[in-house]
Amino acid sequence: MKYVLVTGGVVSGLGKGVTASSIGLLLQACGLRVTSIKIDPYLNTDAGTMSPFEHGEVFVLDDGGEVDLDLGNYERFLDSTLTRDNNLTTGKIYQSVIDKERKGDYLGRTVQVVPHITDAIQEWIERVANVPVDGKEGPPDVCVIELGGTIGDIESMPFIEALGQFFYKVGPGNFCLVHVSLVPVLSVVGEQKTKPTQHSVRGLRSLGLTPNILACRSTKALEDNVKTKLSQFCHVPEENIVTLYDVPNIWHVPLLLRDQKAHEAILKELNLLGKAVEADVTEWTARTKIYDTLQDLVRIAMVGKYTGLTDSYLSVLKALLHASVACHKKLVVDWVAASDLEEITAQETPDVHKAAWDLLKGADGILVPGGFGDRGVQGKMLATKYARENQVPFLGICLGMQLAVVEFARSILGFEDANSTEFEPETPSPCVIFMPEGSTTHMGGTMRLGSRRTYFQVPDCKSAKLYGNAKFVVERHRHRYEVNPDMIQEIENAGLSFVGKDETGRRMEIVELQNHPYFVGVQFHPEFKSRPGKPSALFLGLIAAASGCLEAVLQASGKVSKVSTTRVANGTTTGKVYQNGNVYSNGNGLHH
């Protein structure tokens, strides 16, 4: 087993996660099998109870693991399926060591950070690194490890010590350290300054680790004299110093590393030049070029609670991007704080209220993502009502789906007091209720989590067609509340169809509104399984509907390799889907 460790210095937020994902993608393009581990030094057992404002979104894995958003980057870049063990935290390590101590596994010895915590870290890494994540048999060739935080952080010290011991244990030729650092440019003199990176590397070496490769973040490519200076002071060969300068989008980062032969430097350090093949990133390059040249806009209004931090909805944004590139549309996301749509905002700050509604009304499609708590709930329902009444393409996810049901019950069924028991426990018309198996005393890891099957009840519904006319789909969940099964019949009779249910038939998974271009709500989170080359079916449906080419996508049963829209003389939009050499056109049948 070979290991690539990615660390960060100077400041946080330099893009270690994207760098680690890009390295993994390049190694994969060289014919190697790759897995990933993210180390988070915080004491939380997992990310499940952390606020999105604090740490970005909580990414959910197939096995129900609630993990750091960087694991989402790994899965999207490598098209892999990770487990909760691929996210290692201080909380998990200390919990496992303390559990062993309570069982008497240490035979009365004094349990200490060294060797017991550091040994547990190394054992965890070795065990998880040998688990395949690509669906194939046998262990991977390379494990890319990202150490969260910044070198010098006190909470990461046990991990630094453990990794130093681990390097000594596996030996040279099996371990490559990539250090991501900052080379700032002072606006006063316009000079690239190397001192922060020098100090960062000095700190890293003082802790027992020496970088093999420097990945330097900067606004522009490093000048030759700057590389020479870094090489002299950091003891890294010039050919092993790469620049991660600002690029239009993160899909460029693997190509940036490839162009500077970073993968060759890593392969050389790991003695894998003989096993690897020439890096083939043809498809990735083509998709990146398409992304860069898109001009025809599609505007999606994102009506949420955490709009102040875009990382709170990172996977949703990526899923929208994957779908828009497949539809050859340039994505524009208009962030709408749900509370700004509410009447109380109109009274207190009318300008903010008007601006929010202008964004909503100017959108081609509306998306209401998941969330927790009652802030902004009324605004989300107002956005849902607007989409329903004005035939605007709509996708509601998790809470967004539940609120679509509540809004429908209020507006169409006349249940003015309809609500979710999450917000009004004693509501006389509980459209959404607490799940029987949920815990009312513990928050962490007690939701309905991970992959579950959803069975289609209506074979010719839009959702089923987008999923390729499948009988069932497997998607990831994260929720405590569900649509009240006792109200289903009355709601369906009024025109809101529950087209997808779980295996029992009592848990509602997908809802569609009849006689609407695209009004879909889902209890699961389809964004977590979206990939750059394989966009989520329901996000593809939203973008296609917002772009005017939904019928073409539905004709192709959602199995599209390329979707495009064409403006015709009268200003309308026709859609074409290119699949297996055939052209499917809106209303024109199949053309060869």
Coordinates of C-alpha atoms in Angstrom, one line a residue:
M1 CA 0.0 0.0 0.0
K2 CA 1.2 3.5 -0.9
Y3 CA 0.2 6.6 1.0
V4 CA -0.1 10.3 -0.1
L5 CA -0.5 12.7 2.8
V6 CA -1.8 16.2 2.1
T7 CA -1.2 18.8 4.8
G8 CA -1.9 22.6 4.9
G9 CA 0.1 25.5 6.2
V10 CA -0.1 29.3 6.9
V11 CA -3.9 29.7 6.8
S12 CA -7.0 27.4 6.5
G13 CA -9.2 27.3 3.5
L14 CA -6.4 26.9 0.9
G15 CA -8.1 24.1 -0.8
K16 CA -6.5 21.0 0.7
G17 CA -9.7 19.0 0.0
V18 CA -9.8 19.9 -3.7
T19 CA -6.0 19.3 -4.0
A20 CA -6.3 15.8 -2.4
S21 CA -9.3 15.0 -4.7
S22 CA -7.4 16.2 -7.7
I23 CA -4.3 14.1 -6.8
G24 CA -6.6 11.1 -6.4
L25 CA -8.2 11.7 -9.8
L26 CA -4.8 12.0 -11.5
L27 CA -3.5 8.8 -10.0
Q28 CA -6.8 7.1 -11.0
A29 CA -6.3 8.4 -14.5
C30 CA -2.9 6.7 -14.4
G31 CA -4.6 3.3 -14.0
L32 CA -4.2 3.1 -10.2
R33 CA -7.0 2.2 -7.7
V34 CA -7.4 5.0 -5.1
T35 CA -9.1 5.4 -1.8
S36 CA -9.3 8.5 0.5
I37 CA -9.2 9.3 4.2
K38 CA -10.0 12.7 5.8
I39 CA -8.6 13.4 9.2
D40 CA -10.6 16.0 11.2
P41 CA -8.9 17.0 14.5
Y42 CA -12.1 18.2 16.2
L43 CA -13.4 16.3 19.2
N44 CA -16.9 15.7 17.7
T45 CA -17.4 12.0 16.8
D46 CA -18.7 13.1 13.4
A47 CA -20.1 16.2 11.7
G48 CA -23.7 15.3 12.3
T49 CA -24.4 17.7 15.1
M50 CA -22.4 20.7 13.7
S51 CA -24.0 23.8 12.4
P52 CA -23.7 24.4 8.6
F53 CA -22.5 27.9 9.5
E54 CA -19.7 26.4 11.5
H55 CA -18.4 23.7 9.2
G56 CA -20.4 23.7 5.9
E57 CA -22.7 21.0 4.9
V58 CA -22.9 17.6 6.5
F59 CA -22.3 15.0 3.7
V60 CA -24.1 11.7 4.1
L61 CA -22.6 8.4 2.9
D62 CA -24.2 5.2 1.8
D63 CA -23.7 3.6 5.2
G64 CA -25.3 6.5 7.0
G65 CA -22.1 8.2 8.0
E66 CA -22.4 11.9 8.6
V67 CA -19.1 13.3 7.5
D68 CA -17.0 16.3 6.5
L69 CA -17.9 17.9 3.1
D70 CA -14.5 17.0 1.7
L71 CA -15.6 13.4 1.5
G72 CA -18.2 14.7 -1.0
N73 CA -15.4 16.1 -3.1
Y74 CA -13.6 12.8 -3.0
E75 CA -16.7 10.8 -4.1
R76 CA -17.5 13.3 -6.9
F77 CA -13.9 13.5 -8.3
L78 CA -13.1 9.7 -7.9
D79 CA -16.7 8.4 -8.4
S80 CA -16.1 6.2 -5.3
T81 CA -18.4 5.1 -2.5
L82 CA -16.8 5.8 0.9
T83 CA -17.8 4.7 4.4
R84 CA -18.0 6.5 7.7
D85 CA -14.5 5.1 8.6
N86 CA -13.0 7.1 5.8
N87 CA -13.6 10.2 8.0
L88 CA -11.3 9.9 11.1
T89 CA -11.9 12.4 14.0
T90 CA -10.3 13.0 17.3
G91 CA -13.6 12.0 18.9
K92 CA -13.6 8.6 17.2
I93 CA -10.0 7.8 18.1
Y94 CA -10.4 8.8 21.8
Q95 CA -13.7 7.0 22.0
S96 CA -12.2 3.8 20.6
V97 CA -9.2 4.0 23.0
I98 CA -11.4 4.8 26.0
D99 CA -13.7 1.9 25.1
K100 CA -10.7 -0.4 25.0
E101 CA -9.5 0.9 28.4
R102 CA -12.9 0.2 29.9
K103 CA -12.8 -3.3 28.6
G104 CA -9.4 -3.9 30.1
D105 CA -7.6 -4.3 26.8
Y106 CA -4.6 -2.4 28.0
L107 CA -3.9 -4.8 30.9
G108 CA -3.7 -2.1 33.6
R109 CA -1.1 0.0 31.8
T110 CA -1.3 3.8 31.9
V111 CA -3.1 4.9 28.8
Q112 CA -1.3 7.8 27.1
V113 CA -1.3 9.9 23.9
V114 CA 1.9 8.1 22.9
P115 CA 1.8 5.3 22.2
H116 CA -1.9 4.4 22.6
I117 CA -3.6 7.2 20.8
T118 CA -0.9 7.4 18.1
D119 CA -1.0 3.6 17.6
A120 CA -4.8 3.7 17.3
I121 CA -4.5 6.4 14.6
Q122 CA -2.0 4.3 12.6
E123 CA -4.1 1.1 13.0
W124 CA -7.2 3.0 11.7
I125 CA -5.4 4.3 8.7
E126 CA -3.9 0.9 7.7
R127 CA -7.3 -0.8 8.2
V128 CA -9.4 1.7 6.2
A129 CA -6.7 2.1 3.4
N130 CA -7.1 -1.5 2.5
V131 CA -10.9 -1.4 2.0
P132 CA -11.9 -1.0 -1.7
V133 CA -14.2 1.9 -2.5
D134 CA -14.5 1.4 -6.3
G135 CA -16.7 -1.7 -6.3
K136 CA -13.9 -4.0 -7.2
E137 CA -12.2 -6.8 -5.3
G138 CA -8.9 -6.4 -3.5
P139 CA -7.2 -3.5 -1.8
P140 CA -6.5 -0.2 -3.6
D141 CA -3.0 0.8 -4.8
V142 CA -2.9 4.3 -3.1
C143 CA -4.5 5.9 -0.2
V144 CA -4.7 9.7 -0.2
I145 CA -4.9 11.1 3.3
E146 CA -5.9 14.7 4.0
L147 CA -5.0 16.2 7.4
G148 CA -7.6 18.9 8.3
G149 CA -6.6 22.1 9.9
T150 CA -3.2 23.9 9.7
I151 CA 0.2 22.8 10.8
G152 CA 0.8 24.1 14.3
D153 CA -2.8 23.6 15.5
I154 CA -2.7 22.1 19.0
E155 CA -5.5 19.7 18.3
S156 CA -3.8 18.1 15.4
M157 CA -0.6 17.3 17.3
P158 CA -1.4 13.6 18.0
F159 CA -2.1 13.1 14.3
I160 CA 1.2 14.7 13.3
E161 CA 3.1 12.5 15.7
A162 CA 1.2 9.4 14.5
L163 CA 1.9 10.2 10.9
G164 CA 5.6 10.8 11.6
Q165 CA 5.7 7.4 13.1
F166 CA 3.7 6.0 10.3
F167 CA 6.2 7.3 7.7
Y168 CA 9.0 5.6 9.6
K169 CA 7.0 2.4 9.7
V170 CA 6.0 2.1 6.0
G171 CA 9.4 3.5 4.8
P172 CA 10.6 5.6 1.9
G173 CA 9.0 4.8 -1.4
N174 CA 5.7 4.1 0.2
F175 CA 4.9 7.6 1.6
C176 CA 4.7 11.0 -0.2
L177 CA 3.9 14.2 1.7
V178 CA 2.3 17.0 -0.3
H179 CA 2.2 20.3 1.6
V180 CA -0.3 23.0 0.5
S181 CA 0.9 26.4 1.5
L182 CA 0.3 30.1 0.6
V183 CA 2.5 32.4 -1.4
P184 CA 0.8 35.8 -1.0
V185 CA 1.3 38.7 -3.3
L186 CA 1.5 42.0 -1.5
S187 CA -0.5 44.6 -3.5
V188 CA 1.9 47.4 -2.5
V189 CA 5.0 45.8 -4.2
G190 CA 3.4 43.1 -6.4
E191 CA 6.0 40.6 -5.2
Q192 CA 5.3 36.9 -4.4
K193 CA 6.4 36.4 -0.8
T194 CA 7.9 33.0 0.3
K195 CA 8.4 33.7 4.0
P196 CA 5.0 32.3 5.1
T197 CA 5.7 29.0 3.3
Q198 CA 9.2 28.8 4.6
H199 CA 7.9 29.1 8.2
S200 CA 5.2 26.6 7.5
V201 CA 7.7 24.0 6.2
R202 CA 10.1 24.7 9.1
G203 CA 7.2 24.0 11.5
L204 CA 6.3 20.8 9.7
R205 CA 9.9 19.6 9.7
S206 CA 10.3 20.4 13.4
L207 CA 7.4 18.0 14.0
G208 CA 9.1 15.1 12.2
L209 CA 7.6 15.4 8.7
T210 CA 9.4 16.6 5.6
P211 CA 7.4 17.5 2.5
N212 CA 8.2 15.8 -0.8
I213 CA 6.1 18.2 -2.9
L214 CA 5.0 21.8 -2.3
A215 CA 1.7 22.9 -3.7
C216 CA 1.7 26.7 -3.5
R217 CA -1.6 28.6 -3.6
S218 CA -1.2 32.0 -5.3
T219 CA -3.1 34.4 -7.5
K220 CA -0.8 33.7 -10.4
A221 CA 1.9 31.1 -11.4
L222 CA 5.1 31.1 -9.3
E223 CA 8.0 33.0 -10.9
D224 CA 11.2 31.0 -11.5
N225 CA 13.2 32.9 -8.9
V226 CA 10.4 32.2 -6.3
K227 CA 10.6 28.5 -7.0
T228 CA 14.4 28.6 -6.7
K229 CA 14.1 30.4 -3.3
L230 CA 11.5 27.9 -2.0
S231 CA 13.6 25.0 -3.1
Q232 CA 16.7 26.3 -1.3
F233 CA 14.9 27.1 2.0
C234 CA 12.4 24.2 2.1
H235 CA 14.7 21.5 0.7
V236 CA 12.3 20.5 -2.0
P237 CA 13.5 20.0 -5.6
E238 CA 12.2 22.8 -8.0
E239 CA 10.5 20.2 -10.2
N240 CA 8.4 19.2 -7.1
I241 CA 7.1 22.7 -6.5
V242 CA 3.8 23.3 -8.2
T243 CA 1.5 26.4 -8.3
L244 CA -2.1 26.2 -7.6
Y245 CA -3.0 29.6 -8.9
D246 CA -6.6 30.9 -9.2
V247 CA -8.7 29.2 -11.9
P248 CA -12.2 29.8 -13.2
N249 CA -13.5 26.6 -11.5
I250 CA -12.2 23.6 -9.5
W251 CA -12.4 21.2 -12.4
H252 CA -9.2 22.9 -13.7
V253 CA -7.2 21.9 -10.6
P254 CA -6.4 18.3 -11.8
L255 CA -5.4 19.7 -15.2
L256 CA -3.3 22.3 -13.5
L257 CA -1.4 19.6 -11.6
R258 CA -1.2 17.4 -14.7
D259 CA 0.3 20.2 -16.7
Q260 CA 3.0 20.7 -14.0
K261 CA 3.7 16.9 -13.9
A262 CA 2.7 16.7 -10.2
H263 CA 1.4 13.2 -10.7
E264 CA 4.8 12.1 -12.1
A265 CA 6.6 13.5 -9.1
I266 CA 4.2 11.6 -6.8
L267 CA 4.6 8.4 -8.8
K268 CA 8.4 8.8 -8.6
E269 CA 8.3 9.2 -4.8
L270 CA 6.1 6.1 -4.5
N271 CA 8.1 4.0 -6.9
L272 CA 5.0 3.5 -9.1
L273 CA 6.3 4.8 -12.5
G274 CA 6.6 1.3 -13.7
K275 CA 3.1 0.4 -12.8
A276 CA 1.3 3.5 -13.9
V277 CA 0.2 4.4 -17.4
E278 CA 0.0 7.8 -19.1
A279 CA -2.7 9.9 -17.4
D280 CA -5.9 9.9 -19.4
V281 CA -8.0 12.9 -18.5
T282 CA -9.6 13.3 -21.9
E283 CA -13.2 13.2 -20.7
W284 CA -12.5 15.4 -17.7
T285 CA -10.7 18.0 -20.0
A286 CA -13.6 18.0 -22.5
R287 CA -16.2 18.5 -19.8
T288 CA -14.1 21.4 -18.3
K289 CA -13.9 23.1 -21.7
I290 CA -17.6 22.8 -22.1
Y291 CA -18.1 24.3 -18.7
D292 CA -15.8 27.2 -19.6
T293 CA -17.6 28.1 -22.8
L294 CA -21.2 28.0 -21.7
Q295 CA -23.1 31.2 -22.3
D296 CA -26.8 30.5 -22.3
L297 CA -28.0 31.2 -18.8
V298 CA -30.3 29.2 -16.5
R299 CA -31.3 30.9 -13.3
I300 CA -32.2 28.9 -10.2
A301 CA -33.5 30.5 -7.1
M302 CA -32.1 28.7 -4.0
V303 CA -34.5 29.5 -1.2
G304 CA -32.8 28.4 2.0
K305 CA -31.9 29.2 5.6
Y306 CA -28.1 29.1 5.5
T307 CA -27.6 31.3 2.4
G308 CA -24.9 33.3 4.2
L309 CA -22.4 30.4 3.6
T310 CA -22.5 28.7 0.3
D311 CA -20.6 25.6 1.6
S312 CA -23.8 24.9 3.6
Y313 CA -25.4 23.7 0.3
L314 CA -22.2 22.5 -1.4
S315 CA -23.5 19.2 -2.8
V316 CA -26.7 20.9 -4.0
L317 CA -24.7 23.5 -5.9
K318 CA -22.5 20.7 -7.4
A319 CA -25.6 18.7 -8.4
L320 CA -27.1 21.8 -10.1
L321 CA -23.7 22.4 -11.9
H322 CA -23.5 18.8 -13.1
A323 CA -27.0 19.0 -14.5
S324 CA -26.5 22.4 -16.1
V325 CA -23.3 21.3 -17.9
A326 CA -25.2 18.2 -19.2
C327 CA -27.9 20.6 -20.5
H328 CA -25.2 23.0 -21.9
K329 CA -26.4 25.8 -19.8
K330 CA -24.5 28.3 -17.7
L331 CA -25.7 28.1 -14.1
V332 CA -26.6 31.2 -12.2
V333 CA -27.7 30.6 -8.6
D334 CA -29.7 33.4 -7.0
W335 CA -29.5 33.1 -3.2
V336 CA -32.8 33.9 -1.5
A337 CA -32.9 34.0 2.3
A338 CA -36.2 32.3 3.0
S339 CA -37.0 34.7 5.9
D340 CA -36.7 37.7 3.5
L341 CA -39.8 36.5 1.6
E342 CA -42.0 36.7 4.7
E343 CA -44.4 39.4 5.6
I344 CA -42.6 40.5 8.7
T345 CA -39.6 41.4 6.5
A346 CA -41.9 43.5 4.3
Q347 CA -42.8 45.5 7.4
E348 CA -39.3 45.9 8.8
T349 CA -37.1 46.1 5.7
P350 CA -39.3 46.5 2.6
D351 CA -36.3 46.9 0.3
V352 CA -34.9 43.5 1.3
H353 CA -38.3 41.9 0.9
K354 CA -38.8 43.3 -2.6
A355 CA -35.3 42.3 -3.7
A356 CA -35.9 38.7 -2.5
W357 CA -39.2 38.5 -4.4
D358 CA -37.6 40.0 -7.5
L359 CA -35.0 37.3 -7.5
L360 CA -37.6 34.6 -7.0
K361 CA -39.8 35.9 -9.8
G362 CA -36.9 36.3 -12.2
A363 CA -35.7 32.6 -11.8
D364 CA -36.2 29.9 -14.4
G365 CA -36.5 27.3 -11.6
I366 CA -36.9 27.2 -7.8
L367 CA -35.1 24.9 -5.4
V368 CA -36.0 24.5 -1.7
P369 CA -33.2 22.4 0.0
G370 CA -33.2 20.6 3.4
G371 CA -32.8 22.2 6.7
F372 CA -33.7 22.1 10.4
G373 CA -35.5 24.6 12.7
D374 CA -38.4 26.9 12.1
R375 CA -36.6 30.0 10.9
G376 CA -37.6 30.8 7.3
V377 CA -40.2 28.1 7.1
Q378 CA -43.0 30.5 6.1
G379 CA -40.8 32.0 3.4
K380 CA -40.0 28.5 2.0
M381 CA -43.7 27.8 1.8
L382 CA -44.4 31.1 0.0
A383 CA -41.7 30.2 -2.6
T384 CA -43.3 26.8 -3.0
K385 CA -46.7 28.3 -3.5
Y386 CA -45.4 30.7 -6.1
A387 CA -43.8 27.9 -8.0
R388 CA -47.0 25.8 -7.8
E389 CA -49.3 28.6 -8.9
N390 CA -47.1 30.1 -11.6
Q391 CA -46.0 26.8 -13.3
V392 CA -42.3 27.5 -12.4
P393 CA -40.1 24.3 -12.3
F394 CA -39.6 23.3 -8.6
L395 CA -37.6 20.8 -6.7
G396 CA -38.0 20.4 -2.9
I397 CA -35.5 18.3 -1.0
C398 CA -36.2 16.8 2.5
L399 CA -37.7 19.7 4.4
G400 CA -38.5 21.3 1.0
M401 CA -40.7 18.3 0.1
Q402 CA -42.4 18.3 3.5
L403 CA -43.2 22.0 3.3
A404 CA -44.6 21.5 -0.3
V405 CA -47.1 19.0 1.3
V406 CA -48.0 21.4 4.1
E407 CA -48.5 24.3 1.7
F408 CA -50.7 22.1 -0.6
A409 CA -52.8 21.1 2.4
R410 CA -53.3 24.7 3.5
S411 CA -54.0 26.2 0.0
I412 CA -55.8 23.4 -1.8
L413 CA -57.4 21.3 1.0
G414 CA -58.2 24.3 3.1
F415 CA -56.4 23.1 6.2
E416 CA -55.3 26.5 7.4
D417 CA -53.7 25.0 10.5
A418 CA -51.8 22.3 8.6
N419 CA -48.2 22.1 9.8
S420 CA -45.3 19.8 10.7
T421 CA -45.0 18.7 14.3
E422 CA -41.4 19.8 14.1
F423 CA -42.7 23.4 14.2
E424 CA -46.1 23.0 16.0
P425 CA -46.2 19.8 18.1
E426 CA -49.9 20.2 18.9
T427 CA -51.1 21.1 15.4
P428 CA -54.6 19.7 14.7
S429 CA -53.7 18.9 11.1
P430 CA -50.2 17.2 11.3
C431 CA -49.1 16.8 7.7
V432 CA -45.6 15.9 8.8
I433 CA -44.9 13.9 11.9
F434 CA -41.9 12.6 13.9
M435 CA -40.8 9.1 12.8
P436 CA -41.7 6.4 15.3
E437 CA -38.2 5.0 15.5
G438 CA -36.5 8.4 16.1
S439 CA -34.9 9.3 19.4
T440 CA -36.2 12.3 21.4
T441 CA -33.2 12.4 23.7
H442 CA -30.1 12.0 21.6
M443 CA -29.3 14.1 18.5
G444 CA -26.1 12.5 17.0
G445 CA -26.6 9.6 14.6
T446 CA -30.3 9.0 15.5
M447 CA -31.9 10.1 12.2
R448 CA -33.0 7.9 9.3
L449 CA -29.6 7.9 7.6
G450 CA -27.9 6.4 4.6
S451 CA -29.1 4.6 1.4
R452 CA -32.7 3.3 1.2
R453 CA -34.8 2.0 -1.6
T454 CA -37.7 4.0 -3.1
Y455 CA -40.2 2.1 -5.1
F456 CA -42.1 3.9 -7.9
Q457 CA -45.9 3.6 -7.6
V458 CA -46.7 5.4 -10.9
P459 CA -44.5 3.9 -13.8
D460 CA -45.1 6.8 -16.2
C461 CA -44.4 9.7 -13.7
K462 CA -41.6 12.2 -14.5
S463 CA -39.4 10.9 -11.7
A464 CA -39.5 7.3 -12.9
K465 CA -38.7 8.4 -16.5
L466 CA -35.7 10.5 -15.3
Y467 CA -34.4 7.5 -13.5
G468 CA -34.5 5.5 -16.7
N469 CA -37.9 3.8 -16.0
A470 CA -36.4 1.9 -13.0
K471 CA -38.8 0.1 -10.7
F472 CA -36.9 1.5 -7.7
V473 CA -34.0 3.8 -6.9
V474 CA -31.4 3.8 -4.0
E475 CA -30.8 7.3 -2.6
R476 CA -29.3 8.7 0.7
H477 CA -31.5 10.0 3.5
R478 CA -31.1 12.3 6.5
H479 CA -34.3 13.1 8.3
R480 CA -36.3 12.7 11.6
Y481 CA -39.8 13.7 10.2
E482 CA -41.9 12.2 7.5
V483 CA -45.2 12.9 5.7
N484 CA -48.1 11.7 7.8
P485 CA -49.4 8.4 6.1
D486 CA -52.9 9.0 7.5
M487 CA -53.4 12.1 5.3
I488 CA -52.1 10.6 2.0
Q489 CA -55.4 9.6 0.5
E490 CA -57.0 13.0 1.0
I491 CA -53.9 14.8 -0.4
E492 CA -53.7 12.5 -3.4
N493 CA -57.4 13.0 -4.2
A494 CA -56.7 16.7 -4.5
G495 CA -54.0 16.2 -7.1
L496 CA -50.6 15.8 -5.3
S497 CA -49.4 12.3 -6.1
F498 CA -47.0 10.3 -4.0
V499 CA -45.3 8.5 -6.8
G500 CA -42.4 7.0 -4.7
K501 CA -42.7 5.1 -1.4
D502 CA -40.5 2.9 0.7
E503 CA -40.8 -0.9 0.8
T504 CA -43.6 -0.7 3.4
G505 CA -45.7 1.7 1.3
R506 CA -46.3 3.9 4.3
R507 CA -43.3 6.2 4.1
M508 CA -43.6 8.8 1.4
E509 CA -40.4 9.4 -0.7
I510 CA -41.3 11.3 -3.9
V511 CA -44.2 13.6 -4.6
E512 CA -45.3 15.1 -7.9
L513 CA -47.9 17.7 -8.7
Q514 CA -50.2 16.8 -11.6
N515 CA -50.7 19.3 -14.5
H516 CA -47.4 21.2 -13.7
P517 CA -44.3 21.4 -15.9
Y518 CA -42.1 20.1 -13.1
F519 CA -43.1 20.1 -9.5
V520 CA -41.2 17.4 -7.6
G521 CA -40.4 16.9 -3.9
V522 CA -38.2 14.1 -2.5
Q523 CA -37.6 13.0 1.1
F524 CA -34.1 11.8 0.3
H525 CA -31.1 13.8 -0.8
P526 CA -30.3 13.1 -4.5
E527 CA -27.4 15.6 -4.5
F528 CA -25.1 13.3 -2.5
K529 CA -24.8 10.8 -5.4
S530 CA -24.5 13.3 -8.3
R531 CA -21.3 13.1 -10.3
P532 CA -19.7 15.4 -12.9
G533 CA -20.3 12.8 -15.7
K534 CA -23.5 11.4 -14.1
P535 CA -25.8 14.2 -12.9
S536 CA -28.5 13.4 -10.5
A537 CA -31.7 12.5 -12.3
L538 CA -34.0 14.9 -10.5
F539 CA -31.5 17.8 -10.7
L540 CA -31.3 17.1 -14.4
G541 CA -35.1 17.2 -14.6
L542 CA -35.1 20.6 -12.8
I543 CA -32.5 22.2 -15.1
A544 CA -34.1 20.6 -18.2
A545 CA -37.5 22.0 -17.2
A546 CA -36.0 25.4 -16.5
S547 CA -34.2 25.3 -19.8
G548 CA -37.2 24.2 -21.9
C549 CA -35.9 20.7 -22.9
L550 CA -37.5 18.5 -20.3
E551 CA -39.6 16.5 -22.9
A552 CA -36.4 15.7 -24.8
V553 CA -34.8 14.3 -21.6
L554 CA -37.9 12.3 -20.7
Q555 CA -38.0 10.8 -24.2
A556 CA -34.5 9.6 -23.6
S557 CA -35.6 8.1 -20.2
G558 CA -33.1 10.3 -18.4
K559 CA -30.1 8.4 -19.9
V560 CA -28.4 11.2 -21.6
S561 CA -24.8 11.7 -22.5
K562 CA -25.2 15.2 -23.8
V563 CA -28.2 17.6 -23.7
S564 CA -28.4 20.8 -25.6
T565 CA -31.0 23.5 -26.2
T566 CA -31.3 25.5 -29.4
R567 CA -32.9 28.9 -29.9
V568 CA -35.1 29.1 -33.0
A569 CA -36.3 32.1 -35.0
N570 CA -39.4 32.9 -32.9
G571 CA -37.4 32.9 -29.7
T572 CA -38.7 29.7 -28.3
T573 CA -36.5 26.9 -27.1
T574 CA -36.3 23.4 -28.5
G575 CA -34.4 20.6 -26.8
K576 CA -32.3 17.9 -28.3
V577 CA -30.8 14.9 -26.5
Y578 CA -27.9 13.1 -28.1
Q579 CA -27.7 9.5 -27.1
N580 CA -25.9 6.6 -28.7
G581 CA -25.8 8.4 -32.0
N582 CA -29.5 9.1 -32.1
V583 CA -31.1 12.5 -31.8
Y584 CA -34.3 12.9 -29.8
S585 CA -36.1 16.1 -30.5
N586 CA -39.1 17.8 -28.7
G587 CA -42.2 16.5 -30.3
N588 CA -40.5 15.3 -33.4
G589 CA -39.9 11.6 -32.6
L590 CA -36.6 9.9 -33.2
H591 CA -34.2 10.9 -35.9
H592 CA -31.2 9.0 -37.0

